């Protein structure tokens, strides 16, 4: 029986945003080698960020911007790779990360995108997340057999009105969806992680960000300035998949499994 890790992250939590997305990365025992390769790009991006921060501090000191300096000094923010942090200084690092990612043919990435203009849910945000995340996970692990999967999710704060933990809520919801195919025992554990503490959650954020970028670009939400920064990284993903756009439901099997599903409540 094979063991897998499944890392899940979300984008577009605010109901003011047009699109909500969930990304799921499924990886087997090659996780250690994959982590080591990804870590080198993390280190390069972190080094660039540090150098840019020092340059900004020097400029602020020269301009006597005391308040801005105080904000930097008081910040406790941890560095992490994120799609929204891609800029003209570091996009070459992110492009190289994408190159490396697609050299792992057994890795699976799956994403669920919801257009809030089409999907009018009556579920509360917590219930909606559990519903959608369990749907994405169950649909993608149902046919992996035999296996045991540990789900590691980006941290989600439990509302005070909810008594059941996130871990139990998501585990029960996944098992309920898998029960019909007698596969409910495939998920042996669920846990939350802070994204800054998990490099593989950060990889999910980057891949999910690329998909969300194209959905936003289709409706004119990507400025020319943003396109110049992030576009080259999205281009890389499109090129590897042979896709003109990532903003449509499609499953690619080469160079590795990459599935995009735009949720349609009518189907």
Short mmCIF file of C-alpha atoms in Angstrom, two decimals:
data_model
loop_
_atom_site.label_atom_id
_atom_site.label_comp_id
_atom_site.label_asym_id
_atom_site.label_seq_id
_atom_site.Cartn_x
_atom_site.Cartn_y
_atom_site.Cartn_z
CA UNK A 1 0.00 0.00 0.00
CA UNK A 2 1.35 3.44 -0.97
CA UNK A 3 1.41 6.41 1.38
CA UNK A 4 0.76 9.95 0.18
CA UNK A 5 0.81 13.48 1.52
CA UNK A 6 -1.87 15.88 0.29
CA UNK A 7 -1.23 19.60 0.77
CA UNK A 8 -4.22 21.94 0.34
CA UNK A 9 -4.33 25.73 0.18
CA UNK A 10 -6.97 28.29 -0.73
CA UNK A 11 -7.15 31.66 -2.50
CA UNK A 12 -9.87 34.30 -2.62
CA UNK A 13 -11.33 33.86 0.86
CA UNK A 14 -12.94 37.29 0.85
CA UNK A 15 -16.49 37.22 -0.45
CA UNK A 16 -15.65 40.50 -2.20
CA UNK A 17 -13.42 38.59 -4.61
CA UNK A 18 -14.93 37.18 -7.80
CA UNK A 19 -13.06 33.85 -7.69
CA UNK A 20 -12.39 31.36 -4.92
CA UNK A 21 -9.83 28.60 -5.49
CA UNK A 22 -8.54 25.50 -3.77
CA UNK A 23 -5.28 23.83 -4.77
CA UNK A 24 -4.27 20.28 -3.85
CA UNK A 25 -0.78 18.79 -4.23
CA UNK A 26 -0.52 15.01 -3.87
CA UNK A 27 2.93 13.48 -3.50
CA UNK A 28 4.27 10.08 -2.49
CA UNK A 29 7.55 8.98 -0.90
CA UNK A 30 9.64 11.15 -3.24
CA UNK A 31 8.59 14.07 -1.06
CA UNK A 32 12.06 14.35 0.49
CA UNK A 33 13.88 14.75 -2.82
CA UNK A 34 11.19 17.15 -4.06
CA UNK A 35 11.47 19.24 -0.89
CA UNK A 36 15.25 19.50 -1.21
CA UNK A 37 14.97 20.71 -4.81
CA UNK A 38 12.29 23.27 -3.96
CA UNK A 39 14.26 24.49 -0.95
CA UNK A 40 17.06 25.81 -3.17
CA UNK A 41 14.60 28.19 -4.87
CA UNK A 42 13.16 29.19 -1.52
CA UNK A 43 16.68 30.10 -0.38
CA UNK A 44 17.35 32.13 -3.53
CA UNK A 45 14.07 34.05 -3.24
CA UNK A 46 14.65 34.65 0.47
CA UNK A 47 18.13 36.00 -0.22
CA UNK A 48 16.78 38.39 -2.84
CA UNK A 49 14.06 39.53 -0.44
CA UNK A 50 16.64 40.17 2.28
CA UNK A 51 18.85 42.20 -0.05
CA UNK A 52 15.88 44.27 -1.22
CA UNK A 53 14.85 44.87 2.39
CA UNK A 54 18.34 46.12 3.27
CA UNK A 55 18.31 48.44 0.26
CA UNK A 56 14.91 49.81 1.28
CA UNK A 57 16.15 50.41 4.84
CA UNK A 58 19.17 52.29 3.54
CA UNK A 59 16.96 54.48 1.36
CA UNK A 60 14.54 55.17 4.21
CA UNK A 61 17.41 56.10 6.54
CA UNK A 62 18.76 58.48 3.94
CA UNK A 63 15.32 60.06 3.58
CA UNK A 64 14.79 60.09 7.38
CA UNK A 65 11.53 58.11 7.06
CA UNK A 66 11.36 57.17 10.72
CA UNK A 67 7.80 55.85 10.69
CA UNK A 68 8.48 53.50 7.79
CA UNK A 69 11.64 52.26 9.46
CA UNK A 70 9.71 51.60 12.66
CA UNK A 71 7.18 49.51 10.72
CA UNK A 72 9.93 47.38 9.24
CA UNK A 73 11.59 46.96 12.64
CA UNK A 74 8.30 45.96 14.26
CA UNK A 75 7.30 43.46 11.60
CA UNK A 76 7.26 39.79 12.68
CA UNK A 77 6.29 38.49 9.26
CA UNK A 78 8.01 35.26 8.22
CA UNK A 79 9.36 34.87 4.70
CA UNK A 80 7.52 32.51 2.38
CA UNK A 81 7.15 31.87 -1.31
CA UNK A 82 3.83 33.21 -2.54
CA UNK A 83 2.40 33.93 -5.95
CA UNK A 84 1.45 37.46 -4.93
CA UNK A 85 5.09 38.17 -4.00
CA UNK A 86 6.34 37.49 -7.55
CA UNK A 87 7.93 40.60 -9.00
CA UNK A 88 10.42 41.67 -11.65
CA UNK A 89 13.32 41.04 -9.27
CA UNK A 90 12.51 37.45 -8.36
CA UNK A 91 10.38 36.05 -11.20
CA UNK A 92 13.39 34.26 -12.70
CA UNK A 93 13.64 32.25 -9.47
CA UNK A 94 9.95 31.33 -9.64
CA UNK A 95 10.31 30.38 -13.32
CA UNK A 96 13.19 28.05 -12.44
CA UNK A 97 11.08 26.57 -9.64
CA UNK A 98 8.36 25.79 -12.20
CA UNK A 99 10.97 24.15 -14.45
CA UNK A 100 12.03 21.92 -11.57
CA UNK A 101 8.45 21.13 -10.53
CA UNK A 102 7.59 19.63 -13.90
CA UNK A 103 10.51 17.18 -13.73
CA UNK A 104 8.50 15.11 -11.21
CA UNK A 105 6.07 13.03 -13.30
CA UNK A 106 4.34 11.31 -10.36
CA UNK A 107 3.27 14.49 -8.57
CA UNK A 108 -0.42 15.41 -8.91
CA UNK A 109 -1.83 18.93 -8.71
CA UNK A 110 -5.56 19.56 -8.73
CA UNK A 111 -7.51 22.76 -8.36
CA UNK A 112 -11.14 23.71 -7.86
CA UNK A 113 -12.18 27.21 -8.95
CA UNK A 114 -15.52 28.77 -8.06
CA UNK A 115 -16.86 31.83 -9.84
CA UNK A 116 -18.92 33.57 -7.19
CA UNK A 117 -20.97 35.31 -9.90
CA UNK A 118 -22.23 31.86 -10.99
CA UNK A 119 -22.25 30.03 -7.67
CA UNK A 120 -24.64 31.40 -5.07
CA UNK A 121 -24.02 29.34 -1.94
CA UNK A 122 -26.16 29.56 1.18
CA UNK A 123 -23.43 27.87 3.22
CA UNK A 124 -21.50 29.84 5.81
CA UNK A 125 -17.77 30.34 4.97
CA UNK A 126 -16.60 27.56 7.33
CA UNK A 127 -19.16 25.06 6.02
CA UNK A 128 -18.48 26.10 2.43
CA UNK A 129 -14.75 25.47 2.86
CA UNK A 130 -15.26 22.02 4.43
CA UNK A 131 -17.77 21.14 1.68
CA UNK A 132 -15.52 22.25 -1.18
CA UNK A 133 -12.24 20.96 0.24
CA UNK A 134 -13.70 17.52 0.99
CA UNK A 135 -15.16 17.42 -2.52
CA UNK A 136 -11.80 18.22 -4.13
CA UNK A 137 -9.86 15.74 -1.99
CA UNK A 138 -12.36 12.88 -2.30
CA UNK A 139 -12.63 13.25 -6.06
CA UNK A 140 -8.86 13.06 -6.44
CA UNK A 141 -8.01 10.25 -4.00
CA UNK A 142 -10.93 7.95 -4.81
CA UNK A 143 -9.10 6.30 -7.70
CA UNK A 144 -5.68 6.05 -6.04
CA UNK A 145 -5.69 2.49 -4.77
CA UNK A 146 -4.51 1.06 -2.53
CA UNK A 147 -3.28 4.01 -0.52
CA UNK A 148 -3.27 5.92 2.74
CA UNK A 149 -3.25 9.72 2.64
CA UNK A 150 -2.36 12.39 5.18
CA UNK A 151 -3.97 15.75 4.45
CA UNK A 152 -2.04 18.88 5.48
CA UNK A 153 -4.02 22.09 5.14
CA UNK A 154 -3.24 25.77 5.44
CA UNK A 155 -4.37 27.04 8.83
CA UNK A 156 -8.03 27.97 9.05
CA UNK A 157 -9.48 29.61 12.14
CA UNK A 158 -12.43 27.75 13.63
CA UNK A 159 -15.44 29.98 14.37
CA UNK A 160 -16.43 30.11 18.03
CA UNK A 161 -19.85 28.69 17.12
CA UNK A 162 -18.28 25.47 15.79
CA UNK A 163 -17.48 22.79 18.37
CA UNK A 164 -15.92 20.17 16.09
CA UNK A 165 -12.26 20.75 15.17
CA UNK A 166 -11.18 21.56 11.62
CA UNK A 167 -9.32 18.26 11.44
CA UNK A 168 -12.33 16.19 12.50
CA UNK A 169 -14.73 18.24 10.37
CA UNK A 170 -12.70 17.78 7.18
CA UNK A 171 -11.85 14.13 7.89
CA UNK A 172 -15.51 13.24 8.48
CA UNK A 173 -16.60 15.12 5.35
CA UNK A 174 -14.01 13.34 3.18
CA UNK A 175 -14.93 9.93 4.61
CA UNK A 176 -18.63 10.56 3.96
CA UNK A 177 -17.87 11.29 0.32
CA UNK A 178 -15.67 8.20 -0.03
CA UNK A 179 -18.03 5.86 1.82
CA UNK A 180 -20.07 4.95 -1.26
CA UNK A 181 -16.97 3.47 -2.91
CA UNK A 182 -15.85 1.74 0.32
CA UNK A 183 -12.79 3.99 0.40
CA UNK A 184 -13.45 6.00 3.56
CA UNK A 185 -10.36 4.63 5.30
CA UNK A 186 -7.96 6.08 2.73
CA UNK A 187 -7.46 9.30 4.71
CA UNK A 188 -5.68 8.43 7.95
CA UNK A 189 -4.98 11.96 9.18
CA UNK A 190 -5.73 15.66 8.74
CA UNK A 191 -3.76 18.54 10.26
CA UNK A 192 -3.43 22.29 9.87
CA UNK A 193 -0.12 24.03 9.24
CA UNK A 194 0.94 27.65 9.06
CA UNK A 195 1.88 28.27 5.42
CA UNK A 196 5.20 29.89 6.36
CA UNK A 197 6.21 26.64 8.08
CA UNK A 198 5.45 24.40 5.08
CA UNK A 199 7.37 24.82 1.84
CA UNK A 200 5.01 22.45 0.03
CA UNK A 201 1.97 24.54 1.00
CA UNK A 202 3.84 27.44 -0.56
CA UNK A 203 4.28 25.44 -3.78
CA UNK A 204 0.51 24.91 -3.83
CA UNK A 205 0.03 28.67 -3.44
CA UNK A 206 2.23 29.33 -6.49
CA UNK A 207 0.51 26.79 -8.76
CA UNK A 208 -2.95 27.84 -7.60
CA UNK A 209 -1.96 31.47 -8.12
CA UNK A 210 -1.07 30.75 -11.74
CA UNK A 211 -4.53 29.28 -12.38
CA UNK A 212 -6.30 32.12 -10.58
CA UNK A 213 -4.22 34.63 -12.56
CA UNK A 214 -5.71 33.44 -15.85
CA UNK A 215 -9.27 33.52 -14.48
CA UNK A 216 -8.70 37.10 -13.35
CA UNK A 217 -6.98 38.06 -16.58
CA UNK A 218 -10.00 36.86 -18.58
CA UNK A 219 -12.18 39.51 -16.94
CA UNK A 220 -9.60 42.30 -16.98
CA UNK A 221 -8.44 42.16 -13.37
CA UNK A 222 -4.72 41.88 -14.22
CA UNK A 223 -2.99 45.21 -14.85
CA UNK A 224 -0.14 45.59 -17.34
CA UNK A 225 2.19 46.23 -14.41
CA UNK A 226 1.16 43.02 -12.68
CA UNK A 227 1.32 41.11 -15.95
CA UNK A 228 4.95 42.11 -16.43
CA UNK A 229 5.81 40.73 -12.99
CA UNK A 230 3.75 37.56 -12.73
CA UNK A 231 2.95 36.79 -16.36
CA UNK A 232 6.31 35.15 -17.19
CA UNK A 233 5.79 32.57 -14.43
CA UNK A 234 2.25 31.78 -15.63
CA UNK A 235 3.62 31.52 -19.18
CA UNK A 236 6.00 28.82 -17.96
CA UNK A 237 3.16 26.72 -16.58
CA UNK A 238 1.10 27.17 -19.75
CA UNK A 239 4.06 26.18 -21.92
CA UNK A 240 4.70 22.96 -20.01
CA UNK A 241 1.03 21.98 -20.24
CA UNK A 242 0.63 23.13 -23.83
CA UNK A 243 -2.26 25.35 -22.75
CA UNK A 244 -3.27 28.72 -24.15
CA UNK A 245 -5.01 29.51 -20.88
CA UNK A 246 -5.43 27.88 -17.47
CA UNK A 247 -8.89 29.37 -17.06
CA UNK A 248 -10.93 26.37 -18.13
CA UNK A 249 -11.80 22.91 -16.87
CA UNK A 250 -9.20 20.50 -18.19
CA UNK A 251 -6.96 17.68 -17.01
CA UNK A 252 -3.41 17.44 -18.30
CA UNK A 253 -1.42 14.22 -17.90
CA UNK A 254 1.97 15.41 -19.11
CA UNK A 255 4.58 16.34 -17.91
CA UNK A 256 2.63 15.41 -14.77
CA UNK A 257 -0.98 15.37 -13.62
CA UNK A 258 -2.41 18.90 -13.53
CA UNK A 259 -6.19 19.16 -13.24
CA UNK A 260 -8.32 22.32 -13.30
CA UNK A 261 -11.99 22.09 -12.42
CA UNK A 262 -14.31 25.08 -12.57
CA UNK A 263 -17.19 24.15 -10.31
CA UNK A 264 -20.61 24.23 -11.93
CA UNK A 265 -23.43 23.77 -9.43
CA UNK A 266 -25.75 22.69 -12.27
CA UNK A 267 -23.70 19.57 -13.10
#
